[in-house]
Coordinates of N, CA and C and ligand atoms in Angstrom, one line a residue:
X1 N -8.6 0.3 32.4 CA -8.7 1.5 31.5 C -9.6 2.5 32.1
X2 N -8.8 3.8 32.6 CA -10.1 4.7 32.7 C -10.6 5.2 32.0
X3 N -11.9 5.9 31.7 CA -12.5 6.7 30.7 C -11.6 7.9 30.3
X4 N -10.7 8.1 30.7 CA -9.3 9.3 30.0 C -8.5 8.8 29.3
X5 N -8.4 7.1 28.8 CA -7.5 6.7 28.2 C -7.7 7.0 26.9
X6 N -6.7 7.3 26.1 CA -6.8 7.7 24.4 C -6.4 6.7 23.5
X7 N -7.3 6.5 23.0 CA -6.6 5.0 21.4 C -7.1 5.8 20.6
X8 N -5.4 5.4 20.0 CA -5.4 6.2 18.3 C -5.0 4.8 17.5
X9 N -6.1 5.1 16.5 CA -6.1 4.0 15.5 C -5.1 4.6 14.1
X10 N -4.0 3.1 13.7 CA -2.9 3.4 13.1 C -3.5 2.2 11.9
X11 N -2.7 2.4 10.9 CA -2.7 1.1 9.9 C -1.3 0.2 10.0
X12 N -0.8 -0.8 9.7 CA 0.9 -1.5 9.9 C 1.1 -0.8 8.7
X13 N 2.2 -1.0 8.3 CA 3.0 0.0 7.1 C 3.3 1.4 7.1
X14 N 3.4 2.0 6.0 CA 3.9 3.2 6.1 C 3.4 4.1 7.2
X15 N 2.2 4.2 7.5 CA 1.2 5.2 8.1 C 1.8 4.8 9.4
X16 N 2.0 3.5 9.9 CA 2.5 3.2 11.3 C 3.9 4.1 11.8
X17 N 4.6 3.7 10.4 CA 5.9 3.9 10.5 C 6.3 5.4 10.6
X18 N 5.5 6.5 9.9 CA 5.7 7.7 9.6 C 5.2 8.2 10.8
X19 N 4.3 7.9 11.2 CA 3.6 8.5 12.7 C 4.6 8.4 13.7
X20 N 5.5 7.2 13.7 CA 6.2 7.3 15.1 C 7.0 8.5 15.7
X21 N 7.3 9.0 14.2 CA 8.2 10.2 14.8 C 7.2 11.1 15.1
X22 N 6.1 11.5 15.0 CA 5.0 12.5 14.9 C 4.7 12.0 16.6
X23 N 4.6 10.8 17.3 CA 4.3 10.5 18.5 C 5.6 10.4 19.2
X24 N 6.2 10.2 18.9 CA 7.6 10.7 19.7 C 7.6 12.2 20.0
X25 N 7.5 12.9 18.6 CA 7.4 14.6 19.5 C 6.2 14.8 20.4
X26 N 5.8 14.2 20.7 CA 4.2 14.5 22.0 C 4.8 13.7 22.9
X27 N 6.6 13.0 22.8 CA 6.6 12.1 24.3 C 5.8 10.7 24.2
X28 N 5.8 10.2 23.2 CA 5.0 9.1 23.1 C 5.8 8.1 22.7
X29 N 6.0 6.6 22.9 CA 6.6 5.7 22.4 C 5.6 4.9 22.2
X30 N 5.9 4.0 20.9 CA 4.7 2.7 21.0 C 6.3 1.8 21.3
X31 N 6.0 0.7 22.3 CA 6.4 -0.5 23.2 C 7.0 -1.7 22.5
X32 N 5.8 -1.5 21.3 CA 5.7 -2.9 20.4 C 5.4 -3.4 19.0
X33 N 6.5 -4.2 18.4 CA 6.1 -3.7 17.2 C 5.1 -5.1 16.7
X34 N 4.5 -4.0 15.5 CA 3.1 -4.7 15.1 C 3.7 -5.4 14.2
X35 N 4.3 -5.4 13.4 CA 5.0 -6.5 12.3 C 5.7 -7.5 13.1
X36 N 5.8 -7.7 13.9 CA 6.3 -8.7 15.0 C 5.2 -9.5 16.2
X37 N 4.5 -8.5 16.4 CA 3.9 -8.9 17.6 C 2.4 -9.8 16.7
X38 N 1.7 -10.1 17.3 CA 0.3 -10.5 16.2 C -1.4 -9.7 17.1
X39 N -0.6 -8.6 18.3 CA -1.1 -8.2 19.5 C -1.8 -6.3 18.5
X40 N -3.1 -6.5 18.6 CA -4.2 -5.7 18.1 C -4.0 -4.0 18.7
X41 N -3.8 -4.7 19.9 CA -3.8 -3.5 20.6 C -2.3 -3.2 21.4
X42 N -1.6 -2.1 20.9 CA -0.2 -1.8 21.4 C -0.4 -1.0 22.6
X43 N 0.3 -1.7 24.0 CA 0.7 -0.3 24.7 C 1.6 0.8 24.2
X44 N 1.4 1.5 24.9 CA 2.8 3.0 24.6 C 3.6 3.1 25.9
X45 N 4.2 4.2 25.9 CA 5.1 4.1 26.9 C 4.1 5.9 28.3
X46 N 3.0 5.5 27.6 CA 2.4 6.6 28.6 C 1.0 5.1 28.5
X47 N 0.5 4.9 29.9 CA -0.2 4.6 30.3 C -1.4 4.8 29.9
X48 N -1.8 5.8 29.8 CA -2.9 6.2 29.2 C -3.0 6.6 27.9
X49 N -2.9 5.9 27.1 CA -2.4 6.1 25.4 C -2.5 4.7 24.8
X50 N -3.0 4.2 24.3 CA -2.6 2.8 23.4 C -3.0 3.3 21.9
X51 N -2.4 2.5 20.7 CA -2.5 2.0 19.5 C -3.2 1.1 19.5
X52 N -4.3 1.3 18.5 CA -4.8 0.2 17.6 C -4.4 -0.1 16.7
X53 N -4.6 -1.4 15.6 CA -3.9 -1.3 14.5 C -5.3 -2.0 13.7
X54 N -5.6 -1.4 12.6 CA -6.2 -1.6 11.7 C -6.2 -1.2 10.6
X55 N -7.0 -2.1 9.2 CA -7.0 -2.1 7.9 C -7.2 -0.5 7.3
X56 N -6.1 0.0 7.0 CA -5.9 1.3 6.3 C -6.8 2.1 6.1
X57 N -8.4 1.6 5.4 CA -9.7 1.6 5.2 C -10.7 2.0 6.3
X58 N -9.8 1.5 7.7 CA -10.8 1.4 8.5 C -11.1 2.1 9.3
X59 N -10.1 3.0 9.2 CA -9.5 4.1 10.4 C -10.4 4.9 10.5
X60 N -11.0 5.3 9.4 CA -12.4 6.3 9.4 C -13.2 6.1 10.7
X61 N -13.2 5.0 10.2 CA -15.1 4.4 10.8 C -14.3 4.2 12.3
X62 N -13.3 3.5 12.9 CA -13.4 3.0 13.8 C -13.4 4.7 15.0
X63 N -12.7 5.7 14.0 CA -12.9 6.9 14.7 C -14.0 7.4 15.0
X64 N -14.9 7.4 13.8 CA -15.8 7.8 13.4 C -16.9 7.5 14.8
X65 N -17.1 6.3 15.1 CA -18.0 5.6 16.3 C -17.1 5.4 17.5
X66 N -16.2 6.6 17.2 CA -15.7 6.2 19.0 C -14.6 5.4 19.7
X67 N -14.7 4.5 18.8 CA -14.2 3.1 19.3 C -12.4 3.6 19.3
X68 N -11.9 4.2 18.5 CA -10.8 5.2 18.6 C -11.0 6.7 18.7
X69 N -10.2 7.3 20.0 CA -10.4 8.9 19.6 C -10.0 9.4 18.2
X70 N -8.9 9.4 18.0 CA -7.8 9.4 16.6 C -7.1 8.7 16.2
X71 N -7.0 9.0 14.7 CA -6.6 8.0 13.8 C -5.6 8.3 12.9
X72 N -4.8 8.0 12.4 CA -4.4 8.6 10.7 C -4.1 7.9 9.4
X73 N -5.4 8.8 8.8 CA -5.3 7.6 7.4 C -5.2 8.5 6.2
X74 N -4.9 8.4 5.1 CA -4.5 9.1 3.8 C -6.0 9.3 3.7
X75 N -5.7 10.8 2.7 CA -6.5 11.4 1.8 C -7.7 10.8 1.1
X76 N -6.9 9.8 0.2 CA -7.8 8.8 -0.5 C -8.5 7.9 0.7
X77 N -8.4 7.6 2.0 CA -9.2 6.7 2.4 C -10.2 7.6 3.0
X78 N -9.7 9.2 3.5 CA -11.3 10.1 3.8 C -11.9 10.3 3.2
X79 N -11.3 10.4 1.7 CA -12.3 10.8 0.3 C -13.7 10.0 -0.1
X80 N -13.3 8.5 0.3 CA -14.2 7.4 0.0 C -15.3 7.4 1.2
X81 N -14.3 7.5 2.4 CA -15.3 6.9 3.2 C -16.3 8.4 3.7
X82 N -15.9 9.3 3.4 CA -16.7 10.6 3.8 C -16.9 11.9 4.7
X83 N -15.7 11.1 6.0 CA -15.7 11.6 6.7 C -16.9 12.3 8.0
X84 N -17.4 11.5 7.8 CA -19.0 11.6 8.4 C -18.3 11.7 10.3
X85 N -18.6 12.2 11.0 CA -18.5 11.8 12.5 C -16.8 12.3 12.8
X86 N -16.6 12.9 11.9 CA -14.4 13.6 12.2 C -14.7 14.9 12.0
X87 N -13.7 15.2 13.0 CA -13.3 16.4 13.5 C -12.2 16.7 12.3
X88 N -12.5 18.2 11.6 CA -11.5 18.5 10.7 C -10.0 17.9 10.6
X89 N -9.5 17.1 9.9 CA -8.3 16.5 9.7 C -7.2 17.9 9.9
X90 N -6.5 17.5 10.3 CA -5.0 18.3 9.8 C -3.9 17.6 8.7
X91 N -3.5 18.2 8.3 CA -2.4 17.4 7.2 C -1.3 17.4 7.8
X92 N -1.0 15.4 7.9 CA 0.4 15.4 8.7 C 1.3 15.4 8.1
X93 N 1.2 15.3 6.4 CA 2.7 15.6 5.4 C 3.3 14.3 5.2
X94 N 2.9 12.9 5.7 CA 3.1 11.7 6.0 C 2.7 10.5 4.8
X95 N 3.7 9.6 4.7 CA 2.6 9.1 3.8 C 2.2 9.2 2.0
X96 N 3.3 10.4 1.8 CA 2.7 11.0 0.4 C 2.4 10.5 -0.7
X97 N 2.1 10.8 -1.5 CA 1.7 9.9 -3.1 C 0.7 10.5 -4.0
X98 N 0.3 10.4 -4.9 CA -0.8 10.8 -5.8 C -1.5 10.2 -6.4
X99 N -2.8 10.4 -6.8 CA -3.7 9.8 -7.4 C -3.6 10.2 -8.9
X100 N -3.4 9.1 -9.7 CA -3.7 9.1 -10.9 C -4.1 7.8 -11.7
X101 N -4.4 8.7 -13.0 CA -5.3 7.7 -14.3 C -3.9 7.1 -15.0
X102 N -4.2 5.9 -14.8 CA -3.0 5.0 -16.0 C -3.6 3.9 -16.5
X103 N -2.9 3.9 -18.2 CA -3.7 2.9 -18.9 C -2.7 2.3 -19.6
X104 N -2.6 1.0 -20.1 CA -1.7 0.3 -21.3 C -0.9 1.2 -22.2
X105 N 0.5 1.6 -22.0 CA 1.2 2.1 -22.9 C 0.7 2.7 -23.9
X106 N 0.1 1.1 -24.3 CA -0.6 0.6 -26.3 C -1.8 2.0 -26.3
X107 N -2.1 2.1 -24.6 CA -4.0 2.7 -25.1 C -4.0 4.2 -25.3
X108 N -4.4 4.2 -26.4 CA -4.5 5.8 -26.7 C -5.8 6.5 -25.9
X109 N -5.2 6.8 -24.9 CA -6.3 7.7 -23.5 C -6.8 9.0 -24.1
X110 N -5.7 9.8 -24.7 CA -6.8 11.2 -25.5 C -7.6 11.0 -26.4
X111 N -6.9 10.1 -27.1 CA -8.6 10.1 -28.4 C -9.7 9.3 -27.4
X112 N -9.6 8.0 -27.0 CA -10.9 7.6 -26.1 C -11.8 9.1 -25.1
X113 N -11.0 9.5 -24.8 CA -12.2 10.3 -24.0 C -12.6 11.6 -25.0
X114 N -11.8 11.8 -26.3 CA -12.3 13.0 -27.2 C -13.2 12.1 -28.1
X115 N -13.3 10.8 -28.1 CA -14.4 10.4 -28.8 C -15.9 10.3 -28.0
X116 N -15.5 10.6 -26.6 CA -16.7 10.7 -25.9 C -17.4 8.7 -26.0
X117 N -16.3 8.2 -26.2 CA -16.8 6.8 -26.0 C -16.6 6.6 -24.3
X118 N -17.9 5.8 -24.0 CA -17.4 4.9 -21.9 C -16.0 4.1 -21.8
X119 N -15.7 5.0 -21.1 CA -14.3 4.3 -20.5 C -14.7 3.3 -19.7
X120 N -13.8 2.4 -19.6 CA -13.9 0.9 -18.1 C -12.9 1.4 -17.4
X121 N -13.3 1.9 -16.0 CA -12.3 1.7 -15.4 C -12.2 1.3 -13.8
X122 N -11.3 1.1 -13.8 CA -10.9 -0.3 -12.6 C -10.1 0.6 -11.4
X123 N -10.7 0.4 -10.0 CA -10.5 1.0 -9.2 C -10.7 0.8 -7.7
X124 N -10.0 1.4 -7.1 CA -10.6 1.0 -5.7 C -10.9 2.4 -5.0
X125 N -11.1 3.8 -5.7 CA -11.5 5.1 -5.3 C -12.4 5.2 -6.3
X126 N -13.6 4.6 -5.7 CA -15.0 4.7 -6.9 C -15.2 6.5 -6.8
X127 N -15.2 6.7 -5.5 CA -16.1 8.3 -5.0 C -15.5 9.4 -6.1
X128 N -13.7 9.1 -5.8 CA -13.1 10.3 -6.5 C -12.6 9.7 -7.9
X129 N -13.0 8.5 -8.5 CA -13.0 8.6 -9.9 C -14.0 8.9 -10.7
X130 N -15.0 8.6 -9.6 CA -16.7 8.9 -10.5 C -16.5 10.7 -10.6
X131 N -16.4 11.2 -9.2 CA -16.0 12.9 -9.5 C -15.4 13.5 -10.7
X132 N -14.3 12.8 -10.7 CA -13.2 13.3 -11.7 C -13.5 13.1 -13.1
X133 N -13.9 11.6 -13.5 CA -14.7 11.8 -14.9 C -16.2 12.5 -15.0
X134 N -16.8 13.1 -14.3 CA -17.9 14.0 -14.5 C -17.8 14.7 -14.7
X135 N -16.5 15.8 -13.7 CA -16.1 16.8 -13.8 C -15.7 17.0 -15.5
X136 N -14.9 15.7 -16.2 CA -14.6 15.6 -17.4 C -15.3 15.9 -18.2
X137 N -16.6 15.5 -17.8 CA -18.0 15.1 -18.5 C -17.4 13.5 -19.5
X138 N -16.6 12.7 -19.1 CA -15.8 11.4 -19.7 C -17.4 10.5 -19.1
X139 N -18.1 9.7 -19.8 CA -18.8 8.7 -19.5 C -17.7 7.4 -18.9
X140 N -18.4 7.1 -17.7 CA -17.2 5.4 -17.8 C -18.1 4.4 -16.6
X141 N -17.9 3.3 -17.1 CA -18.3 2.1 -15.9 C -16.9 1.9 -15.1
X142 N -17.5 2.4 -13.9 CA -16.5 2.0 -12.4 C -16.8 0.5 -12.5
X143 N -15.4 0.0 -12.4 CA -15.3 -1.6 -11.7 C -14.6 -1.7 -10.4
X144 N -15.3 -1.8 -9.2 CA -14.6 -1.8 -7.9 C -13.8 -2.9 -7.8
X145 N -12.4 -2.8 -7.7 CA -11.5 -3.6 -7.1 C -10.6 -2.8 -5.6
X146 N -10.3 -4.1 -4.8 CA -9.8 -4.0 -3.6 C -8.2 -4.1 -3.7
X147 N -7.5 -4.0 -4.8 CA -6.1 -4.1 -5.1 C -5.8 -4.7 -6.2
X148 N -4.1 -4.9 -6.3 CA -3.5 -4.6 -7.4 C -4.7 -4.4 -9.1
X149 N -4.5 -2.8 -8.7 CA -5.2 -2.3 -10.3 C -4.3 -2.5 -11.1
X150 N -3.3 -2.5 -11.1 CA -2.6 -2.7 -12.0 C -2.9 -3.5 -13.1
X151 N -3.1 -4.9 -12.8 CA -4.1 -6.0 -13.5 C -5.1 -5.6 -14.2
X152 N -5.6 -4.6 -14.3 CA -7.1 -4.5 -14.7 C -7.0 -4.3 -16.6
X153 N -5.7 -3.3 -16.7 CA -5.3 -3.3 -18.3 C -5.1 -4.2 -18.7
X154 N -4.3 -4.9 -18.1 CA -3.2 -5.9 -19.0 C -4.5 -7.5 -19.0
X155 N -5.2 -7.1 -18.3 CA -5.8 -8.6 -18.8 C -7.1 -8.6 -19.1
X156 N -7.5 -7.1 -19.8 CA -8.8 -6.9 -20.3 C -9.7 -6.2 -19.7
X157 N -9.9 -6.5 -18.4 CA -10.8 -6.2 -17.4 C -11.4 -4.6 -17.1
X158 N -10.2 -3.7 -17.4 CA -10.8 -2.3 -17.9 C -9.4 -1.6 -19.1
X159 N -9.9 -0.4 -19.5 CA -8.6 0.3 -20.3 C -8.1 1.2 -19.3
X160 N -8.7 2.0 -18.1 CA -8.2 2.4 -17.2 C -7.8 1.9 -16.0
X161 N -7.0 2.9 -15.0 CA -7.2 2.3 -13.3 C -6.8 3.9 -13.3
X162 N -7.6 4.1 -12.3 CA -7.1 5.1 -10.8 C -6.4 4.6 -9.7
X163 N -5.1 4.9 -9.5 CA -4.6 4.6 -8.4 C -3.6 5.4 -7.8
X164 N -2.9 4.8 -6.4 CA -2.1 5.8 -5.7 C -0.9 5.1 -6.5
X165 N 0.2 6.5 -6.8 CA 1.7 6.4 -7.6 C 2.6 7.0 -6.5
X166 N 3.8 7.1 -6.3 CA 4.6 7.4 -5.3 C 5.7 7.2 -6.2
X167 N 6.4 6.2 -6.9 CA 7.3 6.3 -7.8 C 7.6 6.0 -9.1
X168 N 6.3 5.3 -9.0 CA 6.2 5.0 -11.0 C 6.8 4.0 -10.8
X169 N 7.1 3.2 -9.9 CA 8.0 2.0 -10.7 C 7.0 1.0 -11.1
X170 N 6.1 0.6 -10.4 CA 5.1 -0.5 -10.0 C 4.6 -0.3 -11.5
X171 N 3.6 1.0 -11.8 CA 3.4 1.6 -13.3 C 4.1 0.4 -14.2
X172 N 5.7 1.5 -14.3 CA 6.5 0.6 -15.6 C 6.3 -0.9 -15.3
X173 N 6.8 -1.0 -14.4 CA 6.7 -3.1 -14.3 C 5.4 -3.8 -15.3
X174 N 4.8 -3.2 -15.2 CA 2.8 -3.5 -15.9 C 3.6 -3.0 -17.2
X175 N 3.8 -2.0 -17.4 CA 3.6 -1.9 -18.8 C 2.8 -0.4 -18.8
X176 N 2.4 -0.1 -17.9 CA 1.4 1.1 -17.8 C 1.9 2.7 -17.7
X177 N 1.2 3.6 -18.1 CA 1.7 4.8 -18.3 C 0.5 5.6 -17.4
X178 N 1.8 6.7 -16.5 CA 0.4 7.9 -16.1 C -0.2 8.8 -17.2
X179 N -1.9 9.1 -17.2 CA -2.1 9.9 -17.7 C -2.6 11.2 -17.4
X180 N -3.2 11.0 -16.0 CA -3.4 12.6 -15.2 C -3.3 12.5 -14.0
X181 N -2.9 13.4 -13.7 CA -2.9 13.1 -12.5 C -4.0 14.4 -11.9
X182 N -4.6 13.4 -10.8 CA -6.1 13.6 -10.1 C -5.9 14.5 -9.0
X183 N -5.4 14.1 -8.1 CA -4.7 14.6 -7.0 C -3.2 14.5 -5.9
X184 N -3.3 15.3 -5.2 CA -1.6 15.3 -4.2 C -2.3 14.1 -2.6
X185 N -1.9 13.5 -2.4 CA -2.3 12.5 -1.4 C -1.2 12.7 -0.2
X186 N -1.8 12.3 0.7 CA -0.7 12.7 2.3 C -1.8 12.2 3.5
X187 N -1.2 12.0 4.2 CA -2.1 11.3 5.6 C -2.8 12.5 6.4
X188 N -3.8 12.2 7.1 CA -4.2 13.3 7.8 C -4.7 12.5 9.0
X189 N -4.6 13.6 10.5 CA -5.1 13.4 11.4 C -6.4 13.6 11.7
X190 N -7.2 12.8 12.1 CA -8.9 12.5 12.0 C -9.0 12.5 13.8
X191 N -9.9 13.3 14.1 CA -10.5 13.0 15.3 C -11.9 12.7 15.7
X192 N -12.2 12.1 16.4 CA -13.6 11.6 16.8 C -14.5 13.2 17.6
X193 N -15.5 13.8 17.2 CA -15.6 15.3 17.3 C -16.0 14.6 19.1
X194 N -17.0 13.9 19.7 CA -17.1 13.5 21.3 C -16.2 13.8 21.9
X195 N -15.2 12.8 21.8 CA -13.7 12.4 21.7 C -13.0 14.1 22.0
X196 N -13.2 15.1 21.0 CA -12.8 16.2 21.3 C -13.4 16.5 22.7
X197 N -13.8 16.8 22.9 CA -14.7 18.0 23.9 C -15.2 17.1 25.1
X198 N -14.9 15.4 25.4 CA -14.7 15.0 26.6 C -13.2 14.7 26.9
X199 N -12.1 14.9 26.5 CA -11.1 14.3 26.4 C -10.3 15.5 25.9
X200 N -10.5 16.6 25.9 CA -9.7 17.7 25.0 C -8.5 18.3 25.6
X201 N -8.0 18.0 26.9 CA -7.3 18.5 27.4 C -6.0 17.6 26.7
X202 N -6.0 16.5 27.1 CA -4.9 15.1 26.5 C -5.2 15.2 25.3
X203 N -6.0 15.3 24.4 CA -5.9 15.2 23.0 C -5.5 16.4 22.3
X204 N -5.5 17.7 22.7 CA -5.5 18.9 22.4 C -3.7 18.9 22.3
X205 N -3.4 18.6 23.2 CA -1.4 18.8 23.7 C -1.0 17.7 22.8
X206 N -1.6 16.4 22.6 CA -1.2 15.5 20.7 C -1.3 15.7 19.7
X207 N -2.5 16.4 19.8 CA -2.8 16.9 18.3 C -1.3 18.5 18.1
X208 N -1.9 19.2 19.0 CA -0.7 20.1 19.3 C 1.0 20.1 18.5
X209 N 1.1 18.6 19.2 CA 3.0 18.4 18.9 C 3.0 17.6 17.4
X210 N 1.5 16.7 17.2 CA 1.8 16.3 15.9 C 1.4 17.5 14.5
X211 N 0.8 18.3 15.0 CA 0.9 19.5 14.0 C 2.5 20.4 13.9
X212 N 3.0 20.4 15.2 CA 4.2 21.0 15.0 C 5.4 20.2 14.3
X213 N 5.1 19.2 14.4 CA 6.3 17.7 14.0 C 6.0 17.8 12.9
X214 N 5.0 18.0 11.9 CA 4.7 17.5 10.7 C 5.3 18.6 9.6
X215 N 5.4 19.8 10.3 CA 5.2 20.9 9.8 C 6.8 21.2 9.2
X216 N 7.6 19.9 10.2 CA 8.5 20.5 9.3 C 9.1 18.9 8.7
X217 N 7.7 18.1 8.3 CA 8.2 17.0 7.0 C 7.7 17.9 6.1
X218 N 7.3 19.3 5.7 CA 6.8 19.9 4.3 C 7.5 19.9 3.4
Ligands
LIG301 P1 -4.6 -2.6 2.6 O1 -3.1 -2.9 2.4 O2 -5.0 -2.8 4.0 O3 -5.5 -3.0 1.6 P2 -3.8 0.0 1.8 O4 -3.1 -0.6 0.6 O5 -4.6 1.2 1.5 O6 -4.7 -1.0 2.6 P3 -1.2 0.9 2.7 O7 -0.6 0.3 1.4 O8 -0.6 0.7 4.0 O9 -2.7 0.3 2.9 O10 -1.5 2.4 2.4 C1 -1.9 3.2 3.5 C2 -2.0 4.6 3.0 O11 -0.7 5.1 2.5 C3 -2.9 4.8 1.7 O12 -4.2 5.0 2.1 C4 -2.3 6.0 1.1 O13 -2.8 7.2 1.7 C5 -0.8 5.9 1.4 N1 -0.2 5.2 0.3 C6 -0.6 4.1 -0.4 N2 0.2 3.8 -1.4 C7 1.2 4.7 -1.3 C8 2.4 4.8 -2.0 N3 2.8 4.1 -3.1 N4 3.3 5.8 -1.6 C9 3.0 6.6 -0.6 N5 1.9 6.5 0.1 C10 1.0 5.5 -0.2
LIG302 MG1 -1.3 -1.5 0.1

């Protein structure tokens, strides 16, 4: 590996899957597939290019210190983690979904927050639920969970959750109803700011074709 090689850190799932066409238009092929292979690190079909593959969560940070030039991870995972150490994201259109508040069919969500009683609510976007009920001026105890929120109504544990929705099915299956929606969610491209400006020539012509590719998933 020479110091010109570029690793861009992906997540398995959607994010993997949506990017391929985004690295296809820059001439890119990934070689190997990660739901098949159990291999961390993907060649591509340009030599100087590999995939990483990591925890959805993680992409920040592993950009963040380098260890990847670029990454691409949704909205909600730059919101939490901060974006400390990235080069302005672009929005790749990839990925989409929204964040929102849902609670037990049964729970009456307008009168709770017009009584100005603490909401419980159960989540795994502490950053932008804590925002969003302040903004409300809504008192509530955050309970950090790392998945299925769904659970959190139905077995006591809070009357809310904040989570990512995309079709509402998951919702009905619980029993659960949207009641606001927080924000529009989509993947974005993160770059390591070093990463820019030793490496900008090869990163500039990627970033380049996956701004133009994306532009017309709008
Ligand atoms: P992990 O599975 O490692 O805990 P994760 O659940 O965040 O992490 P994915 O489910 O692959 O990982 O989601 C990756 C990204 O895709 C999310 O950060 C979000 O931006 C987006 N996403 C999540 N859920 C949906 C959805 N239902 N529809 C569309 N996009 C989604
Ligand atoms: Mg998931």
């Amino acid at each position: 590996m020479t110091d010109q090689t570029i690793t861009l850190a992906l997540s398995k799932g959607r994010i993997f899957e949506e990017t391929l066409p985004l690295l296809k238009a820059a001439g890119i092929e990934v070689t190997e597939d990660p739901e098949k292979s159990r291999k961390l690190i993907l060649p591509t079909s340009d030599p100087q290019i590999r995939v990483v593959i990591v925890r959805a969560s993680d992409v920040p940070t592993y950009v963040q210190y380098g260890a990847a030039d670029f990454g691409v991870a949704g909205k909600d995972v730059l919101l939490e983690h901060g974006g400390e150490g990235l080069y302005q994201p672009i929005d790749l259109h990839i990925a989409k979904c929204r964040m929102s508040v849902a609670v037990h069919s049964g729970f009456d969500y307008a009168n709770a927050v017009r009584q100005g009683a603490r909401l419980r609510v159960a989540t795994k976007y502490v950053q932008v639920a804590r925002e969003h009920f302040a903004e409300k001026g809504v008192h509530v105890d955050l309970i950090k969970l790392y998945g299925s929120m769904e659970l959190g109504p139905l077995v006591g544990l809070s009357d809310a959750i904040v989570d990512l929705v995309s079709t509402g099915s998951t919702l009905r299956a619980n029993n659960l109803v949207e009641v606001e929606h927080i924000m529009d969610i989509s993947a974005r491209l993160v770059v390591n700011r070093a990463a820019l400006k030793l490496k900008r020539e090869k990163l500039q012509s990627i970033i380049d074709a996956f701004d133009r590719a994306s532009r017309s998933e709008k």
